[in-house]
Amino acid sequence: MVDVVTNLEKIKRNISEACGRSNRRSDELTIIGVTKYVTIERTVEAIEAGIENIGENRNEGFLEKYSEIGTKAKWHFIGSLQSRKVKDIIDKIDVLHSLDRLSLAKEINKRASNQVDCFIQVNVSGEESKHGLAPEEVMPFIENLTTYEKVHIIGLMTMAPHIDDEEKIRSVFRRLAELRDSIQSKNYDHAPCSFLSMGMSNDYEIAIEEGATHIRIGSNLVGN
Ligand SMILES: *Cc1c(COP(=O)(O)O)cnc(C)c1O
């Protein structure tokens, strides 16, 4: 296996080139190291390489790693979350990337001790296999969240389709950025919605060019 330091150097070079092309600063970007495929040892290696933010998509995998690593990392829950499992993880995670329904917001509000930073997951591409709200559902959803004071909407998250057509991928990211802009302009107290969680191993450079603030990288960072 290639060491994480080497993988990270390559990713950082690509990030800085994508930032150069789009007039952005790489320090505006948060790299989330997605460790769902790998061991605790490899996760620790990523943290020692300088990754401060770790993403997991299943309760079991998250809890196993959290029990070893604890608050030495910031924890991002990026998978779909069943309401009945909220209580197991909600006070341990730092950010939830997959808020997609009111019943989940209600459960978070009931179980969390403190306010929880959440991204709303949006299914921009409309693929049936993907979770998330349709773009036109997002604004009414946010307006319905005002009663859940523990739910704090910091941004929008999406996954682009896994295809080679760069322009199609780009249009998905662009649409999410436009939606973010329109929500942000409403200045909601409970939903500042300033961030964009988009871009994975195969498309993070396009996502950066389209305004991503949080990129979620698994295989290119801890795989190979
Ligand atoms: C697995 C996963 C990633 C990382 O995917 P890679 O292609 O391995 O970089 C990012 N986001 C979500 C939601 C994931 O489930």
PDB file of C-alpha atoms and ligand atoms in Angstrom:
ATOM      1  CA  MET A   1       0.000   0.000   0.000  1.00  0.00           C
ATOM      2  CA  VAL A   2       1.160   3.498  -0.821  1.00  0.00           C
ATOM      3  CA  ASP A   3       1.606   5.520   2.357  1.00  0.00           C
ATOM      4  CA  VAL A   4      -1.033   8.147   3.081  1.00  0.00           C
ATOM      5  CA  VAL A   5       1.565  10.945   3.150  1.00  0.00           C
ATOM      6  CA  THR A   6       2.414  10.275  -0.507  1.00  0.00           C
ATOM      7  CA  ASN A   7      -1.253  10.079  -1.515  1.00  0.00           C
ATOM      8  CA  LEU A   8      -1.994  13.292   0.354  1.00  0.00           C
ATOM      9  CA  GLU A   9       0.872  15.149  -1.319  1.00  0.00           C
ATOM     10  CA  LYS A  10      -0.533  14.254  -4.722  1.00  0.00           C
ATOM     11  CA  ILE A  11      -4.067  15.283  -3.714  1.00  0.00           C
ATOM     12  CA  LYS A  12      -2.791  18.594  -2.353  1.00  0.00           C
ATOM     13  CA  ARG A  13      -0.998  19.304  -5.630  1.00  0.00           C
ATOM     14  CA  ASN A  14      -4.218  18.626  -7.544  1.00  0.00           C
ATOM     15  CA  ILE A  15      -6.183  20.793  -5.113  1.00  0.00           C
ATOM     16  CA  SER A  16      -3.806  23.671  -5.500  1.00  0.00           C
ATOM     17  CA  GLU A  17      -3.990  23.430  -9.310  1.00  0.00           C
ATOM     18  CA  ALA A  18      -7.807  23.340  -9.231  1.00  0.00           C
ATOM     19  CA  CYS A  19      -7.766  26.351  -6.891  1.00  0.00           C
ATOM     20  CA  GLY A  20      -5.418  28.142  -9.280  1.00  0.00           C
ATOM     21  CA  ARG A  21      -7.767  27.522 -12.216  1.00  0.00           C
ATOM     22  CA  SER A  22     -10.743  28.882 -10.277  1.00  0.00           C
ATOM     23  CA  ASN A  23      -9.121  31.727  -8.337  1.00  0.00           C
ATOM     24  CA  ARG A  24      -9.676  30.136  -4.981  1.00  0.00           C
ATOM     25  CA  ARG A  25      -7.484  29.604  -1.939  1.00  0.00           C
ATOM     26  CA  SER A  26      -6.805  26.064  -0.843  1.00  0.00           C
ATOM     27  CA  ASP A  27      -7.120  27.077   2.814  1.00  0.00           C
ATOM     28  CA  GLU A  28     -10.881  27.588   2.204  1.00  0.00           C
ATOM     29  CA  LEU A  29     -11.140  23.841   1.687  1.00  0.00           C
ATOM     30  CA  THR A  30     -11.709  21.075   4.198  1.00  0.00           C
ATOM     31  CA  ILE A  31     -10.446  17.655   3.159  1.00  0.00           C
ATOM     32  CA  ILE A  32     -12.478  14.884   4.720  1.00  0.00           C
ATOM     33  CA  GLY A  33     -10.599  11.597   4.704  1.00  0.00           C
ATOM     34  CA  VAL A  34     -13.175   8.870   4.126  1.00  0.00           C
ATOM     35  CA  THR A  35     -12.014   5.763   5.965  1.00  0.00           C
ATOM     36  CA  LYS A  36     -15.060   3.520   5.537  1.00  0.00           C
ATOM     37  CA  TYR A  37     -13.073   0.904   3.591  1.00  0.00           C
ATOM     38  CA  VAL A  38     -10.032   0.749   5.832  1.00  0.00           C
ATOM     39  CA  THR A  39      -8.766  -0.314   9.250  1.00  0.00           C
ATOM     40  CA  ILE A  40      -8.260   1.740  12.398  1.00  0.00           C
ATOM     41  CA  GLU A  41      -4.489   1.550  11.781  1.00  0.00           C
ATOM     42  CA  ARG A  42      -4.833   3.077   8.324  1.00  0.00           C
ATOM     43  CA  THR A  43      -7.168   5.744   9.753  1.00  0.00           C
ATOM     44  CA  VAL A  44      -4.578   6.637  12.370  1.00  0.00           C
ATOM     45  CA  GLU A  45      -1.986   6.836   9.592  1.00  0.00           C
ATOM     46  CA  ALA A  46      -4.202   9.388   7.809  1.00  0.00           C
ATOM     47  CA  ILE A  47      -4.532  11.465  10.982  1.00  0.00           C
ATOM     48  CA  GLU A  48      -0.764  11.364  11.492  1.00  0.00           C
ATOM     49  CA  ALA A  49      -0.342  12.511   7.881  1.00  0.00           C
ATOM     50  CA  GLY A  50      -2.296  15.641   8.807  1.00  0.00           C
ATOM     51  CA  ILE A  51      -5.919  14.730   8.040  1.00  0.00           C
ATOM     52  CA  GLU A  52      -8.005  16.355  10.778  1.00  0.00           C
ATOM     53  CA  ASN A  53     -11.442  15.452   9.446  1.00  0.00           C
ATOM     54  CA  ILE A  54     -12.571  11.840   9.091  1.00  0.00           C
ATOM     55  CA  GLY A  55     -15.684  10.594   7.283  1.00  0.00           C
ATOM     56  CA  GLU A  56     -17.524   7.351   8.009  1.00  0.00           C
ATOM     57  CA  ASN A  57     -20.798   6.137   6.545  1.00  0.00           C
ATOM     58  CA  ARG A  58     -21.958   3.416   8.934  1.00  0.00           C
ATOM     59  CA  ASN A  59     -22.676   3.456  12.659  1.00  0.00           C
ATOM     60  CA  GLU A  60     -20.637   0.347  13.375  1.00  0.00           C
ATOM     61  CA  GLY A  61     -17.546   1.520  11.505  1.00  0.00           C
ATOM     62  CA  PHE A  62     -17.776   4.953  13.054  1.00  0.00           C
ATOM     63  CA  LEU A  63     -18.213   3.718  16.627  1.00  0.00           C
ATOM     64  CA  GLU A  64     -15.368   1.237  16.290  1.00  0.00           C
ATOM     65  CA  LYS A  65     -12.966   3.945  15.127  1.00  0.00           C
ATOM     66  CA  TYR A  66     -14.313   6.566  17.506  1.00  0.00           C
ATOM     67  CA  SER A  67     -13.679   4.270  20.476  1.00  0.00           C
ATOM     68  CA  GLU A  68      -9.968   4.196  19.591  1.00  0.00           C
ATOM     69  CA  ILE A  69      -9.411   7.660  18.169  1.00  0.00           C
ATOM     70  CA  GLY A  70     -11.993   9.773  20.011  1.00  0.00           C
ATOM     71  CA  THR A  71     -11.600  13.510  19.725  1.00  0.00           C
ATOM     72  CA  LYS A  72      -8.198  13.370  18.020  1.00  0.00           C
ATOM     73  CA  ALA A  73     -10.215  13.810  14.800  1.00  0.00           C
ATOM     74  CA  LYS A  74     -13.312  15.725  13.768  1.00  0.00           C
ATOM     75  CA  TRP A  75     -15.973  13.197  12.739  1.00  0.00           C
ATOM     76  CA  HIS A  76     -18.183  13.580   9.697  1.00  0.00           C
ATOM     77  CA  PHE A  77     -21.060  11.144   9.272  1.00  0.00           C
ATOM     78  CA  ILE A  78     -21.590  10.863   5.518  1.00  0.00           C
ATOM     79  CA  GLY A  79     -23.879   7.833   5.165  1.00  0.00           C
ATOM     80  CA  SER A  80     -27.625   7.606   5.383  1.00  0.00           C
ATOM     81  CA  LEU A  81     -28.687   7.551   9.013  1.00  0.00           C
ATOM     82  CA  GLN A  82     -31.603   5.530  10.346  1.00  0.00           C
ATOM     83  CA  SER A  83     -33.652   7.457  12.878  1.00  0.00           C
ATOM     84  CA  ARG A  84     -33.483   4.678  15.470  1.00  0.00           C
ATOM     85  CA  LYS A  85     -29.672   4.865  15.387  1.00  0.00           C
ATOM     86  CA  VAL A  86     -29.421   8.614  15.958  1.00  0.00           C
ATOM     87  CA  LYS A  87     -29.064   8.233  19.715  1.00  0.00           C
ATOM     88  CA  ASP A  88     -25.965   6.037  19.359  1.00  0.00           C
ATOM     89  CA  ILE A  89     -23.879   8.561  17.490  1.00  0.00           C
ATOM     90  CA  ILE A  90     -25.334  12.044  17.585  1.00  0.00           C
ATOM     91  CA  ASP A  91     -23.327  13.354  20.557  1.00  0.00           C
ATOM     92  CA  LYS A  92     -20.099  11.903  19.160  1.00  0.00           C
ATOM     93  CA  ILE A  93     -20.110  13.248  15.619  1.00  0.00           C
ATOM     94  CA  ASP A  94     -19.162  16.791  14.652  1.00  0.00           C
ATOM     95  CA  VAL A  95     -21.019  17.091  11.368  1.00  0.00           C
ATOM     96  CA  LEU A  96     -23.837  15.170   9.681  1.00  0.00           C
ATOM     97  CA  HIS A  97     -23.760  15.281   5.857  1.00  0.00           C
ATOM     98  CA  SER A  98     -26.943  13.347   5.153  1.00  0.00           C
ATOM     99  CA  LEU A  99     -29.961  15.143   6.602  1.00  0.00           C
ATOM    100  CA  ASP A 100     -32.751  14.293   4.166  1.00  0.00           C
ATOM    101  CA  ARG A 101     -36.058  14.130   6.033  1.00  0.00           C
ATOM    102  CA  LEU A 102     -38.066  15.799   8.791  1.00  0.00           C
ATOM    103  CA  SER A 103     -38.394  12.606  10.829  1.00  0.00           C
ATOM    104  CA  LEU A 104     -34.595  12.538  11.097  1.00  0.00           C
ATOM    105  CA  ALA A 105     -34.443  16.215  12.110  1.00  0.00           C
ATOM    106  CA  LYS A 106     -37.061  15.524  14.768  1.00  0.00           C
ATOM    107  CA  GLU A 107     -35.086  12.601  16.189  1.00  0.00           C
ATOM    108  CA  ILE A 108     -31.861  14.645  16.217  1.00  0.00           C
ATOM    109  CA  ASN A 109     -33.667  17.417  18.049  1.00  0.00           C
ATOM    110  CA  LYS A 110     -34.909  14.958  20.647  1.00  0.00           C
ATOM    111  CA  ARG A 111     -31.607  13.119  21.206  1.00  0.00           C
ATOM    112  CA  ALA A 112     -28.761  15.597  20.779  1.00  0.00           C
ATOM    113  CA  SER A 113     -27.355  17.390  23.829  1.00  0.00           C
ATOM    114  CA  ASN A 114     -26.081  20.296  21.736  1.00  0.00           C
ATOM    115  CA  GLN A 115     -26.764  21.860  18.391  1.00  0.00           C
ATOM    116  CA  VAL A 116     -25.652  19.636  15.491  1.00  0.00           C
ATOM    117  CA  ASP A 117     -24.065  21.029  12.325  1.00  0.00           C
ATOM    118  CA  CYS A 118     -25.799  19.416   9.351  1.00  0.00           C
ATOM    119  CA  PHE A 119     -25.562  19.399   5.587  1.00  0.00           C
ATOM    120  CA  ILE A 120     -28.781  18.685   3.733  1.00  0.00           C
ATOM    121  CA  GLN A 121     -28.219  15.909   1.207  1.00  0.00           C
ATOM    122  CA  VAL A 122     -29.597  16.809  -2.202  1.00  0.00           C
ATOM    123  CA  ASN A 123     -30.159  14.356  -5.039  1.00  0.00           C
ATOM    124  CA  VAL A 124     -29.351  16.762  -7.864  1.00  0.00           C
ATOM    125  CA  SER A 125     -28.870  14.105 -10.535  1.00  0.00           C
ATOM    126  CA  GLY A 126     -32.235  12.490  -9.800  1.00  0.00           C
ATOM    127  CA  GLU A 127     -30.778   8.984  -9.834  1.00  0.00           C
ATOM    128  CA  GLU A 128     -33.111   6.573  -8.081  1.00  0.00           C
ATOM    129  CA  SER A 129     -30.257   4.863  -6.270  1.00  0.00           C
ATOM    130  CA  LYS A 130     -29.270   8.069  -4.498  1.00  0.00           C
ATOM    131  CA  HIS A 131     -30.551   9.446  -1.220  1.00  0.00           C
ATOM    132  CA  GLY A 132     -31.433  13.067  -0.737  1.00  0.00           C
ATOM    133  CA  LEU A 133     -34.101  15.646  -1.376  1.00  0.00           C
ATOM    134  CA  ALA A 134     -34.935  16.848  -4.850  1.00  0.00           C
ATOM    135  CA  PRO A 135     -33.572  20.380  -5.368  1.00  0.00           C
ATOM    136  CA  GLU A 136     -37.054  21.963  -5.335  1.00  0.00           C
ATOM    137  CA  GLU A 137     -37.833  20.303  -1.989  1.00  0.00           C
ATOM    138  CA  VAL A 138     -34.899  21.874  -0.161  1.00  0.00           C
ATOM    139  CA  MET A 139     -36.265  25.375   0.499  1.00  0.00           C
ATOM    140  CA  PRO A 140     -39.624  24.198   1.921  1.00  0.00           C
ATOM    141  CA  PHE A 141     -37.719  21.608   3.976  1.00  0.00           C
ATOM    142  CA  ILE A 142     -35.528  24.308   5.513  1.00  0.00           C
ATOM    143  CA  GLU A 143     -38.575  26.420   6.323  1.00  0.00           C
ATOM    144  CA  ASN A 144     -39.995  23.454   8.223  1.00  0.00           C
ATOM    145  CA  LEU A 145     -36.865  23.061  10.350  1.00  0.00           C
ATOM    146  CA  THR A 146     -37.293  26.206  12.446  1.00  0.00           C
ATOM    147  CA  THR A 147     -38.982  24.259  15.265  1.00  0.00           C
ATOM    148  CA  TYR A 148     -35.962  21.972  15.677  1.00  0.00           C
ATOM    149  CA  GLU A 149     -33.519  24.266  17.433  1.00  0.00           C
ATOM    150  CA  LYS A 150     -30.768  21.621  17.681  1.00  0.00           C
ATOM    151  CA  VAL A 151     -30.579  21.291  13.899  1.00  0.00           C
ATOM    152  CA  HIS A 152     -28.189  23.830  12.397  1.00  0.00           C
ATOM    153  CA  ILE A 153     -27.924  23.810   8.605  1.00  0.00           C
ATOM    154  CA  ILE A 154     -24.394  24.709   7.575  1.00  0.00           C
ATOM    155  CA  GLY A 155     -24.613  23.688   3.921  1.00  0.00           C
ATOM    156  CA  LEU A 156     -25.681  21.326   1.161  1.00  0.00           C
ATOM    157  CA  MET A 157     -24.185  17.975   0.171  1.00  0.00           C
ATOM    158  CA  THR A 158     -24.452  15.973  -3.015  1.00  0.00           C
ATOM    159  CA  MET A 159     -22.906  13.030  -4.837  1.00  0.00           C
ATOM    160  CA  ALA A 160     -22.422  13.361  -8.580  1.00  0.00           C
ATOM    161  CA  PRO A 161     -23.218  10.386 -10.803  1.00  0.00           C
ATOM    162  CA  HIS A 162     -20.329   8.002 -11.363  1.00  0.00           C
ATOM    163  CA  ILE A 163     -19.777   8.747 -15.049  1.00  0.00           C
ATOM    164  CA  ASP A 164     -17.024  10.001 -17.345  1.00  0.00           C
ATOM    165  CA  ASP A 165     -18.961  12.960 -18.770  1.00  0.00           C
ATOM    166  CA  GLU A 166     -17.212  15.881 -17.067  1.00  0.00           C
ATOM    167  CA  GLU A 167     -19.762  18.456 -18.158  1.00  0.00           C
ATOM    168  CA  LYS A 168     -22.625  16.462 -16.643  1.00  0.00           C
ATOM    169  CA  ILE A 169     -20.743  16.140 -13.362  1.00  0.00           C
ATOM    170  CA  ARG A 170     -19.950  19.851 -13.447  1.00  0.00           C
ATOM    171  CA  SER A 171     -23.617  20.759 -14.024  1.00  0.00           C
ATOM    172  CA  VAL A 172     -24.612  18.772 -10.911  1.00  0.00           C
ATOM    173  CA  PHE A 173     -22.114  20.691  -8.765  1.00  0.00           C
ATOM    174  CA  ARG A 174     -23.115  23.993 -10.333  1.00  0.00           C
ATOM    175  CA  ARG A 175     -26.774  23.371  -9.571  1.00  0.00           C
ATOM    176  CA  LEU A 176     -25.963  22.649  -5.919  1.00  0.00           C
ATOM    177  CA  ALA A 177     -23.949  25.875  -5.671  1.00  0.00           C
ATOM    178  CA  GLU A 178     -26.837  27.881  -7.131  1.00  0.00           C
ATOM    179  CA  LEU A 179     -29.249  26.323  -4.663  1.00  0.00           C
ATOM    180  CA  ARG A 180     -26.853  27.143  -1.809  1.00  0.00           C
ATOM    181  CA  ASP A 181     -26.681  30.764  -2.998  1.00  0.00           C
ATOM    182  CA  SER A 182     -30.446  31.146  -3.032  1.00  0.00           C
ATOM    183  CA  ILE A 183     -30.798  29.704   0.487  1.00  0.00           C
ATOM    184  CA  GLN A 184     -27.912  31.751   1.829  1.00  0.00           C
ATOM    185  CA  SER A 185     -29.495  34.952   0.511  1.00  0.00           C
ATOM    186  CA  LYS A 186     -32.500  34.370   2.814  1.00  0.00           C
ATOM    187  CA  ASN A 187     -30.277  34.824   5.889  1.00  0.00           C
ATOM    188  CA  TYR A 188     -32.049  32.201   7.957  1.00  0.00           C
ATOM    189  CA  ASP A 189     -30.737  32.070  11.537  1.00  0.00           C
ATOM    190  CA  HIS A 190     -31.076  28.291  11.694  1.00  0.00           C
ATOM    191  CA  ALA A 191     -29.657  27.769   8.210  1.00  0.00           C
ATOM    192  CA  PRO A 192     -26.689  29.989   7.306  1.00  0.00           C
ATOM    193  CA  CYS A 193     -25.994  27.367   4.634  1.00  0.00           C
ATOM    194  CA  SER A 194     -22.598  28.664   3.598  1.00  0.00           C
ATOM    195  CA  PHE A 195     -20.854  25.374   2.762  1.00  0.00           C
ATOM    196  CA  LEU A 196     -20.863  22.878  -0.105  1.00  0.00           C
ATOM    197  CA  SER A 197     -19.898  19.260   0.573  1.00  0.00           C
ATOM    198  CA  MET A 198     -19.205  17.870  -2.884  1.00  0.00           C
ATOM    199  CA  GLY A 199     -16.439  16.034  -4.701  1.00  0.00           C
ATOM    200  CA  MET A 200     -14.995  12.542  -4.165  1.00  0.00           C
ATOM    201  CA  SER A 201     -11.871  10.763  -5.423  1.00  0.00           C
ATOM    202  CA  ASN A 202     -12.890  10.824  -9.068  1.00  0.00           C
ATOM    203  CA  ASP A 203     -14.398  14.315  -9.275  1.00  0.00           C
ATOM    204  CA  TYR A 204     -13.016  16.538  -6.498  1.00  0.00           C
ATOM    205  CA  GLU A 205     -11.113  18.817  -8.854  1.00  0.00           C
ATOM    206  CA  ILE A 206     -14.302  19.655 -10.775  1.00  0.00           C
ATOM    207  CA  ALA A 207     -16.113  20.162  -7.456  1.00  0.00           C
ATOM    208  CA  ILE A 208     -13.445  22.613  -6.303  1.00  0.00           C
ATOM    209  CA  GLU A 209     -13.746  24.569  -9.542  1.00  0.00           C
ATOM    210  CA  GLU A 210     -17.493  24.790  -8.880  1.00  0.00           C
ATOM    211  CA  GLY A 211     -17.118  26.027  -5.306  1.00  0.00           C
ATOM    212  CA  ALA A 212     -16.841  22.994  -3.014  1.00  0.00           C
ATOM    213  CA  THR A 213     -15.804  23.834   0.554  1.00  0.00           C
ATOM    214  CA  HIS A 214     -15.700  20.238   1.838  1.00  0.00           C
ATOM    215  CA  ILE A 215     -14.376  17.409  -0.327  1.00  0.00           C
ATOM    216  CA  ARG A 216     -14.782  13.783   0.760  1.00  0.00           C
ATOM    217  CA  ILE A 217     -11.905  11.617  -0.399  1.00  0.00           C
ATOM    218  CA  GLY A 218     -11.633   7.918   0.306  1.00  0.00           C
ATOM    219  CA  SER A 219      -9.898   5.632  -2.180  1.00  0.00           C
ATOM    220  CA  ASN A 220      -7.352   8.149  -3.502  1.00  0.00           C
ATOM    221  CA  LEU A 221      -6.236   8.975   0.036  1.00  0.00           C
ATOM    222  CA  VAL A 222      -6.322   5.761   2.053  1.00  0.00           C
ATOM    223  CA  GLY A 223      -6.714   3.160  -0.707  1.00  0.00           C
ATOM    224  CA  ASN A 224      -4.207   2.105  -3.366  1.00  0.00           C
TER     225      ASN A 224
HETATM  226  C1  LIG B   1     -17.477   6.510   0.043  1.00  0.00           C
HETATM  227  C2  LIG B   1     -17.915   7.888   0.001  1.00  0.00           C
HETATM  228  C3  LIG B   1     -17.024   8.915  -0.366  1.00  0.00           C
HETATM  229  C4  LIG B   1     -15.586   8.671  -0.796  1.00  0.00           C
HETATM  230  O1  LIG B   1     -15.554   7.973  -2.008  1.00  0.00           O
HETATM  231  P1  LIG B   1     -14.187   7.739  -2.812  1.00  0.00           P
HETATM  232  O2  LIG B   1     -14.646   7.569  -4.211  1.00  0.00           O
HETATM  233  O3  LIG B   1     -13.573   6.513  -2.246  1.00  0.00           O
HETATM  234  O4  LIG B   1     -13.349   8.938  -2.642  1.00  0.00           O
HETATM  235  C5  LIG B   1     -17.500  10.218  -0.346  1.00  0.00           C
HETATM  236  N1  LIG B   1     -18.753  10.512   0.013  1.00  0.00           N
HETATM  237  C6  LIG B   1     -19.645   9.560   0.372  1.00  0.00           C
HETATM  238  C7  LIG B   1     -21.020   9.972   0.762  1.00  0.00           C
HETATM  239  C8  LIG B   1     -19.249   8.230   0.373  1.00  0.00           C
HETATM  240  O5  LIG B   1     -20.150   7.293   0.728  1.00  0.00           O
END
